[in-house]
Amino acid sequence: MKNGDAEVDLGRLRHDFTRFMMSYKFGIDELITKINILKQEFTHIHRYSPIEHVSSRLKTPESIIDKARRKKCALTLDAIRESIFDVAGVRITCSFISDTYRIADMLSSQTDIRVVEVKDYIANPKPNGYKSLHLIVEIPVFMSDRVQPVLVELQIRTIAMDFWASLEHKIFYKYRGEIPPTLLAELTEAAESANKLDEKMESLHDEVVELNGDTEN
Ligand code: GTP
Ligand code: MG
């Protein structure tokens, strides 16, 4: 191959890769707009916000390639689109456990969202105590010349679940996945305390709602 051809190929690859990453960024933007609409409308009706915080992230090219290698997926954009579901990620932190399911239901029932997968680690926590509701959703992104369906990994959890998961994540990295058993046991205990707090906050909230007679809640 001549040098000029290689340059053209590389230029093309860079162009296609940028469009690929942009489609995921737009998928995140669309989902966040939907979440903000739900948040504002819910707050108007129920006089409290079920959503405390929304964050998002795009996987880095390095981490996409690492995951593709781990999954023995071909290093082409089409293959990556088909087998890696968390290039785009959105995380919603809710006030109460019931809100996590409410938000998930509200988004899932929207006609332009297709739910590809649900993992309910709230009902079925991981052995270490990790809790969160995970959805892989497909959302259409209207590009200049086509409609690109984009997958987004959506994690919905409470503040207490999020607090626990961030600490566990830090510890996991510090020990490179080999957390000492005593620390692991303490973490699992902390997850139980976080869960107790969540249940207590939810029942207090329910009592206040009953006192206020908010029948819409
Ligand atoms: P990956 O492909 O490795 O991302 O996992 P998976 O396809 O089995 O998906 P899963 O739904 O189990 O986890 C996806 C994401 O949830 C992870 O990338 C983390 O952000 C989060 N997660 C899952 N398990 C844990 C955990 O034990 N601790 C923490 N802190 N986060 C977790
Ligand atoms: Mg992941």
Coordinates of C-alpha atoms and ligand atoms in Angstrom, one line a residue, residues 57 59 67 86 153, ligand 2:
R57 CA -19.9 9.1 31.1
K59 CA -16.2 5.0 27.8
K67 CA -13.3 -4.6 26.7
D86 CA -21.9 0.3 28.0
E153 CA -26.4 1.6 30.1
Ligands
MG2 MG -19.4 -1.7 32.6

